[in-house]
mmCIF file of C-alpha atoms and ligand atoms in Angstrom:
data_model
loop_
_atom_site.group_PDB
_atom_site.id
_atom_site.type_symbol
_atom_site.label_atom_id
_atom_site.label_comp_id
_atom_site.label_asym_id
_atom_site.label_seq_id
_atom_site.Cartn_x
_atom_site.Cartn_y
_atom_site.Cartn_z
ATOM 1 C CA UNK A 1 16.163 4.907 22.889
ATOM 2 C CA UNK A 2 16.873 5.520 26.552
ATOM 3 C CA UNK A 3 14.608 4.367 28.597
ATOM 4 C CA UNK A 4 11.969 6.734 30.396
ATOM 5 C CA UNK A 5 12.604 8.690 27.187
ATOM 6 C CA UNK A 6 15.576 11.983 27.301
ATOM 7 C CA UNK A 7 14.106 15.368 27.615
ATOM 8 C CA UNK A 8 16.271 17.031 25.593
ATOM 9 C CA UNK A 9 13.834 16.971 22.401
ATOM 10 C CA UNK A 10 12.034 19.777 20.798
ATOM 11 C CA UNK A 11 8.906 18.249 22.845
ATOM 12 C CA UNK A 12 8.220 16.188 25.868
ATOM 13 C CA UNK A 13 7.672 12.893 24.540
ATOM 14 C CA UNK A 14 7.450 9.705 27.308
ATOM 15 C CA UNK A 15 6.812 6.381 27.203
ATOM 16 C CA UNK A 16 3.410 6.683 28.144
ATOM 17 C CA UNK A 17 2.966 8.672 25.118
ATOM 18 C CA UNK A 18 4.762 6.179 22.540
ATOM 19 C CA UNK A 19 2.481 3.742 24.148
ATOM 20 C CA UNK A 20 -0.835 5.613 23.464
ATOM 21 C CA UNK A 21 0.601 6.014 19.956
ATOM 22 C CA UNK A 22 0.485 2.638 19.321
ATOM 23 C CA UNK A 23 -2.296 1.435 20.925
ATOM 24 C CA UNK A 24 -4.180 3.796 18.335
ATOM 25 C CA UNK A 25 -2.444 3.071 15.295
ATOM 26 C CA UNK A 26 -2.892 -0.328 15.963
ATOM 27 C CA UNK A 27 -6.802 0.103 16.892
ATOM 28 C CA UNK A 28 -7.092 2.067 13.203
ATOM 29 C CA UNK A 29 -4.637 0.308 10.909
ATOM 30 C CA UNK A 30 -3.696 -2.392 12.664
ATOM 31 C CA UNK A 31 -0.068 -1.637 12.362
ATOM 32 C CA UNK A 32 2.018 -3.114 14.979
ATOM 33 C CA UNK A 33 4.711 -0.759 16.365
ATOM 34 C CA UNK A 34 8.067 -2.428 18.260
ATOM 35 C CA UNK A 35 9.467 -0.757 21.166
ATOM 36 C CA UNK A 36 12.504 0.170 18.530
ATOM 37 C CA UNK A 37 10.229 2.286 16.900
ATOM 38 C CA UNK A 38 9.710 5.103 19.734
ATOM 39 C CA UNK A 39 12.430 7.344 18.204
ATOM 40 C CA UNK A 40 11.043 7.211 13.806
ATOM 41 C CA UNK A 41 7.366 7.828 15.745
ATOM 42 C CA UNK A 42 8.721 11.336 17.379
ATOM 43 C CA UNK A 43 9.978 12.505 14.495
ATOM 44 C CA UNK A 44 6.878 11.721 12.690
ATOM 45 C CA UNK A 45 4.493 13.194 14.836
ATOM 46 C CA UNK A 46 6.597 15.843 15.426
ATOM 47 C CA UNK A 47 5.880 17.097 12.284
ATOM 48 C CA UNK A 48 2.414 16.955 13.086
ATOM 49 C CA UNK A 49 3.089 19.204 16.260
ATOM 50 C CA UNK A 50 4.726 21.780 14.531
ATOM 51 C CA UNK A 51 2.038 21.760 11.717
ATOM 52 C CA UNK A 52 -0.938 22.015 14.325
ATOM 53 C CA UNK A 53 1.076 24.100 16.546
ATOM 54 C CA UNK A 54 0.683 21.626 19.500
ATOM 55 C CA UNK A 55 2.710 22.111 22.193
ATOM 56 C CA UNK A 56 3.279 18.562 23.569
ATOM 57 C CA UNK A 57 2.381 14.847 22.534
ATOM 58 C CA UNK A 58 0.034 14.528 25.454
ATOM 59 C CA UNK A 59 -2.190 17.392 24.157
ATOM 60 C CA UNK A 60 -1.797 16.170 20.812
ATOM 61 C CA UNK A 61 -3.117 12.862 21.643
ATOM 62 C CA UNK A 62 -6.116 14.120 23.353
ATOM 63 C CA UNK A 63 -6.730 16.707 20.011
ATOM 64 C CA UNK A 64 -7.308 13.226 17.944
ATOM 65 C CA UNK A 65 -10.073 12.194 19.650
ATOM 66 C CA UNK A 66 -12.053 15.315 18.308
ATOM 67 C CA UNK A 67 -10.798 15.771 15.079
ATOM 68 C CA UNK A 68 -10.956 13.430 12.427
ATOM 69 C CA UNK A 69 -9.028 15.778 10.061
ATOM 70 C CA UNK A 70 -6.054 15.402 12.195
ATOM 71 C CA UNK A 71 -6.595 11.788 12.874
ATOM 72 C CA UNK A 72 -6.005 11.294 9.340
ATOM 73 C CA UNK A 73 -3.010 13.004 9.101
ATOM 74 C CA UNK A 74 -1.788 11.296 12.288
ATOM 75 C CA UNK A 75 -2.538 7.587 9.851
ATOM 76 C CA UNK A 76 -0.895 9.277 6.908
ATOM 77 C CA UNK A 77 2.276 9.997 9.353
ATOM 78 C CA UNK A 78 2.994 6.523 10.653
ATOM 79 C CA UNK A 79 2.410 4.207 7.784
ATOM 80 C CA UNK A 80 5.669 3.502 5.610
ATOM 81 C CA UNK A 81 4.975 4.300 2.036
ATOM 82 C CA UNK A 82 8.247 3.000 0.389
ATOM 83 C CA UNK A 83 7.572 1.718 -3.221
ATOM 84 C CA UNK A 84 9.010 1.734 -6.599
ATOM 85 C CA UNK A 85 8.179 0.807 -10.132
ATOM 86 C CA UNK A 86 8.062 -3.096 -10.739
ATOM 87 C CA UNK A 87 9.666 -3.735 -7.276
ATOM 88 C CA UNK A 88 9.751 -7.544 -7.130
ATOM 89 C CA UNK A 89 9.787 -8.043 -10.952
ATOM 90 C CA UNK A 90 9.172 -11.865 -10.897
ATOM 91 C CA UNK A 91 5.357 -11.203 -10.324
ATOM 92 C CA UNK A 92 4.938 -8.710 -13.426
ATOM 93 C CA UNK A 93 6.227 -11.713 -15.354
ATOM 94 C CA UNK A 94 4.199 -14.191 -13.869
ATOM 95 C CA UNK A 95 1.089 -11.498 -14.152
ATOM 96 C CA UNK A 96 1.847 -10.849 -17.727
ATOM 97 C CA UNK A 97 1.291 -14.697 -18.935
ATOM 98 C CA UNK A 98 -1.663 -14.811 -16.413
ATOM 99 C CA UNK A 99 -3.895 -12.258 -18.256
ATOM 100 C CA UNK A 100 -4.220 -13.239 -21.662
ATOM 101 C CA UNK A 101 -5.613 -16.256 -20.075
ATOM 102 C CA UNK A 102 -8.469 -14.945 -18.309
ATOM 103 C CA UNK A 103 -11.894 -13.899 -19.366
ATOM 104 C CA UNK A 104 -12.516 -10.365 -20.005
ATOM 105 C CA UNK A 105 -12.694 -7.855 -18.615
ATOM 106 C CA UNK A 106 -10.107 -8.773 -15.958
ATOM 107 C CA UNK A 107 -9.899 -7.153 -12.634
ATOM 108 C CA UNK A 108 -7.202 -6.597 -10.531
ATOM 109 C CA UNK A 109 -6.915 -4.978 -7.226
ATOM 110 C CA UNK A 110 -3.751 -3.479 -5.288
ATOM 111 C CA UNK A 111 -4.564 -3.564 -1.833
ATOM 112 C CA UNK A 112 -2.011 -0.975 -0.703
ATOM 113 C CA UNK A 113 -1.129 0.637 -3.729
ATOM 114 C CA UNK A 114 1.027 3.463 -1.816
ATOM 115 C CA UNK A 115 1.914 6.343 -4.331
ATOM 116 C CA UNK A 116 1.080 4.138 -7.347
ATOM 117 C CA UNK A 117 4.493 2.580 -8.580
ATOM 118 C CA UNK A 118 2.567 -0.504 -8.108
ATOM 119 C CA UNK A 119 -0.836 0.093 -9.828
ATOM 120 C CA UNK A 120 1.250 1.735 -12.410
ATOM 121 C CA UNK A 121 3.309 -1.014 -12.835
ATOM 122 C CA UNK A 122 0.652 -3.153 -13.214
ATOM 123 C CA UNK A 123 -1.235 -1.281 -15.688
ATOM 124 C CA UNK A 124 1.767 -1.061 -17.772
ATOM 125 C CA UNK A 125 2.104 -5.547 -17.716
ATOM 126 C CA UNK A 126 -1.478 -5.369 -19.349
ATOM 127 C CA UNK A 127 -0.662 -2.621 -21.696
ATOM 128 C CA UNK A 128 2.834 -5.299 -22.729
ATOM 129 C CA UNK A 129 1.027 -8.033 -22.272
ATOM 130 C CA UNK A 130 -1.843 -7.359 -24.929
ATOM 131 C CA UNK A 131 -0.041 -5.286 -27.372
ATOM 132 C CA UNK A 132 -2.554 -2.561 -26.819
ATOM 133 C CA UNK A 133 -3.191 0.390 -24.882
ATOM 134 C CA UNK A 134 -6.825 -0.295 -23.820
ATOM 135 C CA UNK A 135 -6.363 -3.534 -22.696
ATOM 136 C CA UNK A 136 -9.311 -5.617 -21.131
ATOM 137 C CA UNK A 137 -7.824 -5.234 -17.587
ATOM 138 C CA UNK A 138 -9.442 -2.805 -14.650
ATOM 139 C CA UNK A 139 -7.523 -2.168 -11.639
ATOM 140 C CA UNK A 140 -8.248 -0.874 -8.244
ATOM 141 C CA UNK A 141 -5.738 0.651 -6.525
ATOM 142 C CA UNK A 142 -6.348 0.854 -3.161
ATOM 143 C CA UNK A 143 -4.378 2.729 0.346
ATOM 144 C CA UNK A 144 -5.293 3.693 4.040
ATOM 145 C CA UNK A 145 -3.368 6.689 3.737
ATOM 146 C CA UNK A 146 -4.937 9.377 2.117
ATOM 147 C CA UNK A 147 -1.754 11.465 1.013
ATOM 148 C CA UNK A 148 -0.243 8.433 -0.828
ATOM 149 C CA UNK A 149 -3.019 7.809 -2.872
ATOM 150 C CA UNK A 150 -3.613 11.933 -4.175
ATOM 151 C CA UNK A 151 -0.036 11.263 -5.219
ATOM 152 C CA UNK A 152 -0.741 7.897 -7.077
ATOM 153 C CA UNK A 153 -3.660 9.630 -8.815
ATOM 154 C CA UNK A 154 -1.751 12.881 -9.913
ATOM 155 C CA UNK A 155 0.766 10.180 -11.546
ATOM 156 C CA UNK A 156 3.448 12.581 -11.464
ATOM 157 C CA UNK A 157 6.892 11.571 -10.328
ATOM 158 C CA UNK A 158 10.641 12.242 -10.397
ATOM 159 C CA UNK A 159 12.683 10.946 -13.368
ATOM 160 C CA UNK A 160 15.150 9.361 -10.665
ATOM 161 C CA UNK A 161 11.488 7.051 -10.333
ATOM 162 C CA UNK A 162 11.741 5.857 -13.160
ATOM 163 C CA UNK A 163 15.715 5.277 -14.021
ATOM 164 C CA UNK A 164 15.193 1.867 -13.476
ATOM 165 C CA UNK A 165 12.890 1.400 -16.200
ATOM 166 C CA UNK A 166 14.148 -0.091 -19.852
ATOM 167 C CA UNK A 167 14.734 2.702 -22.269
ATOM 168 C CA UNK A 168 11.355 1.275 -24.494
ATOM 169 C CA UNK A 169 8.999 1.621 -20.831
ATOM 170 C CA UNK A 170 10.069 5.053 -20.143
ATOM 171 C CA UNK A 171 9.369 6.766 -23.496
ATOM 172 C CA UNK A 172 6.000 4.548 -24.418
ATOM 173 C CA UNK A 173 4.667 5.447 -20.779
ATOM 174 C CA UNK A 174 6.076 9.101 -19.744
ATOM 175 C CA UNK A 175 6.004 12.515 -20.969
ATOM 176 C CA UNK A 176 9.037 14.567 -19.585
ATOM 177 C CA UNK A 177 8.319 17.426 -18.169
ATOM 178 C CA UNK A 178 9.312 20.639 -19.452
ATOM 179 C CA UNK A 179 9.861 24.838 -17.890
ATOM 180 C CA UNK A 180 8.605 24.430 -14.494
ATOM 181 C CA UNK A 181 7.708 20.859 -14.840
ATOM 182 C CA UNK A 182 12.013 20.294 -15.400
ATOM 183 C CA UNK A 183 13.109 16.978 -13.709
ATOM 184 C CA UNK A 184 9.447 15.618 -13.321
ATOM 185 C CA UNK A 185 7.699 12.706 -15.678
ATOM 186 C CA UNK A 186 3.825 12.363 -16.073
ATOM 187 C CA UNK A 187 2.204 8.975 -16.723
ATOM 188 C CA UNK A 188 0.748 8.485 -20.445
ATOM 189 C CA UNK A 189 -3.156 8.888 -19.614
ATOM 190 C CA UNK A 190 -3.916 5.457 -20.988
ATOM 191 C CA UNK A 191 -2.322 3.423 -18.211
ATOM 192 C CA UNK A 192 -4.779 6.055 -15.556
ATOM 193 C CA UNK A 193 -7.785 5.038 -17.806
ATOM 194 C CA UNK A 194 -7.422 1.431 -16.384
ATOM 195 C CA UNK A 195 -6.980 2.525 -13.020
ATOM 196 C CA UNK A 196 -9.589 3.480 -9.886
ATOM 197 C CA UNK A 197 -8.146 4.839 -6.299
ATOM 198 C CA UNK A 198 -10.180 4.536 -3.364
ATOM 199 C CA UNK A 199 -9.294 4.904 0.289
ATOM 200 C CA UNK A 200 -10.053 1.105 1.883
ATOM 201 C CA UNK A 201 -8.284 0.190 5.897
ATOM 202 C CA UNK A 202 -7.859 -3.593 5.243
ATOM 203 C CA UNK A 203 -8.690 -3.502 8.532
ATOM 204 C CA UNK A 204 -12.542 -2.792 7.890
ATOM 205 C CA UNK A 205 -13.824 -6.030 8.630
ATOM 206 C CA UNK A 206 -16.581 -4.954 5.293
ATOM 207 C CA UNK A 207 -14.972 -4.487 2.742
ATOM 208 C CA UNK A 208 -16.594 -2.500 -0.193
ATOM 209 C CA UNK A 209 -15.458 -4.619 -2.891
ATOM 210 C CA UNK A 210 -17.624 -6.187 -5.921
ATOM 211 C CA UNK A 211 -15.745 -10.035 -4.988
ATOM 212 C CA UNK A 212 -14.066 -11.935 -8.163
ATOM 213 C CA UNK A 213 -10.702 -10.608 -8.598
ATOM 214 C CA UNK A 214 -8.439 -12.283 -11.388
ATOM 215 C CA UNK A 215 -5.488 -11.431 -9.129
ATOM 216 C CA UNK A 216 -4.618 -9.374 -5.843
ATOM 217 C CA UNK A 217 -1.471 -7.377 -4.706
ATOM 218 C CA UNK A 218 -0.889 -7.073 -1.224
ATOM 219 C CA UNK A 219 2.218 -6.937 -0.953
ATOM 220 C CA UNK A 220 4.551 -5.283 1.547
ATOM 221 C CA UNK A 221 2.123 -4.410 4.316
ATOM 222 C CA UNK A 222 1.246 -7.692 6.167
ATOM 223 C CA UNK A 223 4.500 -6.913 7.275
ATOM 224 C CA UNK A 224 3.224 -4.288 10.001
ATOM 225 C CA UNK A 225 0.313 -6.291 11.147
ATOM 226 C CA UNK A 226 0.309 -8.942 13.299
ATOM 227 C CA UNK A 227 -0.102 -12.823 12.730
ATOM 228 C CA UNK A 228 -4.093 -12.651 13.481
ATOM 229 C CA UNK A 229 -4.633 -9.807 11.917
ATOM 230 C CA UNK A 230 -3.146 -10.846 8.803
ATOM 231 C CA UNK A 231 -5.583 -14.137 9.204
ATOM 232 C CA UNK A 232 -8.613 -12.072 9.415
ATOM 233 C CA UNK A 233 -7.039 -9.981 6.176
ATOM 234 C CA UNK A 234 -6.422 -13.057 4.299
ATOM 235 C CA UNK A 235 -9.804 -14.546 5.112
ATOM 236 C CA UNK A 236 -11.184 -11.393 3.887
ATOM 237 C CA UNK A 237 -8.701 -11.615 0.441
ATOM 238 C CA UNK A 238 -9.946 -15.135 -0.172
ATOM 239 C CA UNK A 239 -13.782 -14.315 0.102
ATOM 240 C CA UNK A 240 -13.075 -11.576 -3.611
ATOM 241 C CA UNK A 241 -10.770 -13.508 -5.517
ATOM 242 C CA UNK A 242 -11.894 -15.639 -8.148
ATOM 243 C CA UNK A 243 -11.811 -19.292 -7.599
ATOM 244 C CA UNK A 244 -9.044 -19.663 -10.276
ATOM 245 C CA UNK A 245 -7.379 -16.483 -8.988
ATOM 246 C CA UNK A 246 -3.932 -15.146 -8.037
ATOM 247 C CA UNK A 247 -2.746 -13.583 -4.567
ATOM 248 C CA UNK A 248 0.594 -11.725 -4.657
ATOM 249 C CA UNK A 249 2.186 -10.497 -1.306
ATOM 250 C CA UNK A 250 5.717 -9.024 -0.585
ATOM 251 C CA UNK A 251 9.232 -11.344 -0.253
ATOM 252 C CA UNK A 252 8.982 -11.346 3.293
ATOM 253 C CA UNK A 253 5.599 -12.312 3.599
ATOM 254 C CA UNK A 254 4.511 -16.529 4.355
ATOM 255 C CA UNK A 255 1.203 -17.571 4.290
ATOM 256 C CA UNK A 256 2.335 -20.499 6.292
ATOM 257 C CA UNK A 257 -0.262 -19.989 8.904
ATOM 258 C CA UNK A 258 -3.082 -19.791 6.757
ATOM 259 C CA UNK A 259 -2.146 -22.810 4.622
ATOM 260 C CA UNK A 260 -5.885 -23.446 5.165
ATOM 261 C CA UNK A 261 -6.865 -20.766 2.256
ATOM 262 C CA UNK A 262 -4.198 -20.261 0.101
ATOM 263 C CA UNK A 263 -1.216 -22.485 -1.137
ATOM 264 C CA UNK A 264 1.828 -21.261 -2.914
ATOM 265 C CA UNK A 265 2.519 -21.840 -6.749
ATOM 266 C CA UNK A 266 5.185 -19.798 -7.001
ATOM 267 C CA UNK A 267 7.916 -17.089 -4.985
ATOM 268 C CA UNK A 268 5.606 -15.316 -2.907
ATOM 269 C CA UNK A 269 2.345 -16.579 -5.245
ATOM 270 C CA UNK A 270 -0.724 -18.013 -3.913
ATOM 271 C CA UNK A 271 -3.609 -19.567 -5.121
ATOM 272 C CA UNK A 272 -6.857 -20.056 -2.738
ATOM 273 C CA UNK A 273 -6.521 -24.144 -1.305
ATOM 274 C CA UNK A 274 -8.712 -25.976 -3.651
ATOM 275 C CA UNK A 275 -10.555 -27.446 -0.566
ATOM 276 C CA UNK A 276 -11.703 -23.822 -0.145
ATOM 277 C CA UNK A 277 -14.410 -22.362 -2.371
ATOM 278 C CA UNK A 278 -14.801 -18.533 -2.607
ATOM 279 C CA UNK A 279 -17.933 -17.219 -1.282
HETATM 280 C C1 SAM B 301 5.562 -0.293 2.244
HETATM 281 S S1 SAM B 301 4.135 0.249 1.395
HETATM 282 C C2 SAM B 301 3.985 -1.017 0.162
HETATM 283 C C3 SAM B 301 3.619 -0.451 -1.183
HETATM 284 C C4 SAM B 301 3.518 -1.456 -2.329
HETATM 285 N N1 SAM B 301 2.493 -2.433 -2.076
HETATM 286 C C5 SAM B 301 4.830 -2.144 -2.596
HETATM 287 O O1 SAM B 301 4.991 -3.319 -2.293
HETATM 288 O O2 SAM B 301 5.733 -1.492 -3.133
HETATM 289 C C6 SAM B 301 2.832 -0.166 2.562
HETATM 290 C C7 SAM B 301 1.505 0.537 2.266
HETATM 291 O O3 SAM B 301 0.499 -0.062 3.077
HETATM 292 C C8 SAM B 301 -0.399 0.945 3.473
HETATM 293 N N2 SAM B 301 -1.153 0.497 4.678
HETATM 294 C C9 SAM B 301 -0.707 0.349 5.953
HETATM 295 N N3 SAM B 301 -1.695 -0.063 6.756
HETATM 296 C C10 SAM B 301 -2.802 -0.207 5.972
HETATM 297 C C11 SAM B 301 -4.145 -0.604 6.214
HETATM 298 N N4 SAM B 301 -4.566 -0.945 7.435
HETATM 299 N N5 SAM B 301 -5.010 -0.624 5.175
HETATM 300 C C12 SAM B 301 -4.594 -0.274 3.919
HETATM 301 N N6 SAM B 301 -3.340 0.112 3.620
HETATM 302 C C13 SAM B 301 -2.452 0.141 4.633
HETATM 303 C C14 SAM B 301 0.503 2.141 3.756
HETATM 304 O O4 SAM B 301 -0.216 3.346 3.726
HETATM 305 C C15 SAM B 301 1.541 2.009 2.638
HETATM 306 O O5 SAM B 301 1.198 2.809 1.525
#
């Protein structure tokens, strides 16, 4: 990125403008945005631009502060949404000799659930893990963005998605599509009967949870928020998880700095400090 920003783009774009972009997305999701990231946040919004038919960022910025429609779409276009079917396997283990342990029903909640690998994924450790395809287990899956989560609850996806998966996942928990529905897989109906969506900003310093989770996932988005922001999240995390519960965040995410709630117990497992008791 040269500074002062070339002029040789599709639209004016300055460094006044990158700047007002992240102030906001930082003021709404609390995603902090380097100074590296001034070139993927043009050709983001720039989408945007062309959708709305906006002829410069400046204008655009100023349309935001009068339309909520578009403000949503302006979230949906900054927030990374990369995900995939039992990413970070080790925790689907651990999960799957977690539940049988609890008392029913057990609830789980997947803080930014993204376009539903994860709550999938999940859903499908219960059905494994209790030899049954209504097991005891709920689970909220949760996202800021809008887009990603109408896409998590249509639970349609592209058989590269699921390649991965062993031979026995992909037949007990897909139907192949067929005609017009060629190169496309549909989840089995049984793992969406465990599952909720809702839109929540972790941000929201309310939020509209019933509190006693057997075990969050947050994993793979404390990565775009700052250290106090993450506190204030994690404070938050520790006030709806059970006293006994389990806290799962992504492999590049330490909760060294709040060693004062949680403690690890495992890679990238936490359990709330036992000093601290869950209000
Ligand atoms: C990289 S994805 C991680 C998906 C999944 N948890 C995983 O590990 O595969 C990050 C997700 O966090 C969501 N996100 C970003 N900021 C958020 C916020 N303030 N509140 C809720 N979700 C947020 C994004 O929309 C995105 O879907």
């Amino acid at each position: 990125m040269t500074q002062g920003f070339d002029t040789a783009r599709e639209f004016a774009y300055t460094k006044a403008d990158f700047d007002q972009v992240r102030q906001r997305i930082y003021r709404i999701a609390g995603i902090s945005l380097s100074d590296g990231k001034a070139d993927l946040v043009y050709s983001r919004l720039a989408r945007r631009l062309r959708a709305t038919g906006i002829g410069d960022f400046r204008e655009y910025l100023a349309q935001l502060d009068t339309d909520p429609e578009e403000q949503r779409e302006f979230v949906n276009a900054l927030t990374t949404n990369l995900t995939s079917f039992f990413r970070e396997p080790h925790h689907f283990d651990m999960l799957a000799q977690f539940l049988p342990r609890r008392s029913n029903p057990i609830r789980i909640w997947c803080g930014a659930a993204s376009t539903g690998e994860e709550p999938y994924s999940l859903a499908m450790t219960a059905v494994e893990s209790f030899g049954s395809l209504t097991p005891p287990v709920k689970i909220l899956a949760t996202d800021l963005d809008t887009q990603v989560l109408a896409t998590a609850e249509a639970g349609i996806y592209s058989e590269e998605k699921i390649e991965r998966l062993s031979t026995g996942r992909r037949q007990q928990f897909f139907f192949r599509g067929k005609g017009s529905k060629q190169g496309l897989v549909r989840i089995h109906p049984a793992l969406q009967a465990l599952l909720s969506f809702r839109q929540l900003n972790l941000l929201d310093t309310k939020w509209p949870l019933k509190p006693g989770f057997d075990a969050i996932f947050l994993r793979n988005v404390m990565i775009y928020f700052d250290k106090p922001t993450q506190a204030a999240v994690l404070q938050r995390c520790a006030s709806v998880l059970q006293p006994d519960g389990l806290l799962f965040v992504g492999h590049s995410e330490s909760l060294a700095h709040v060693a004062n709630l949680f403690s690890p117990i495992g890679r990238t497992v936490y359990k709330l400090q036992s000093t601290r008791k869950a209000s």
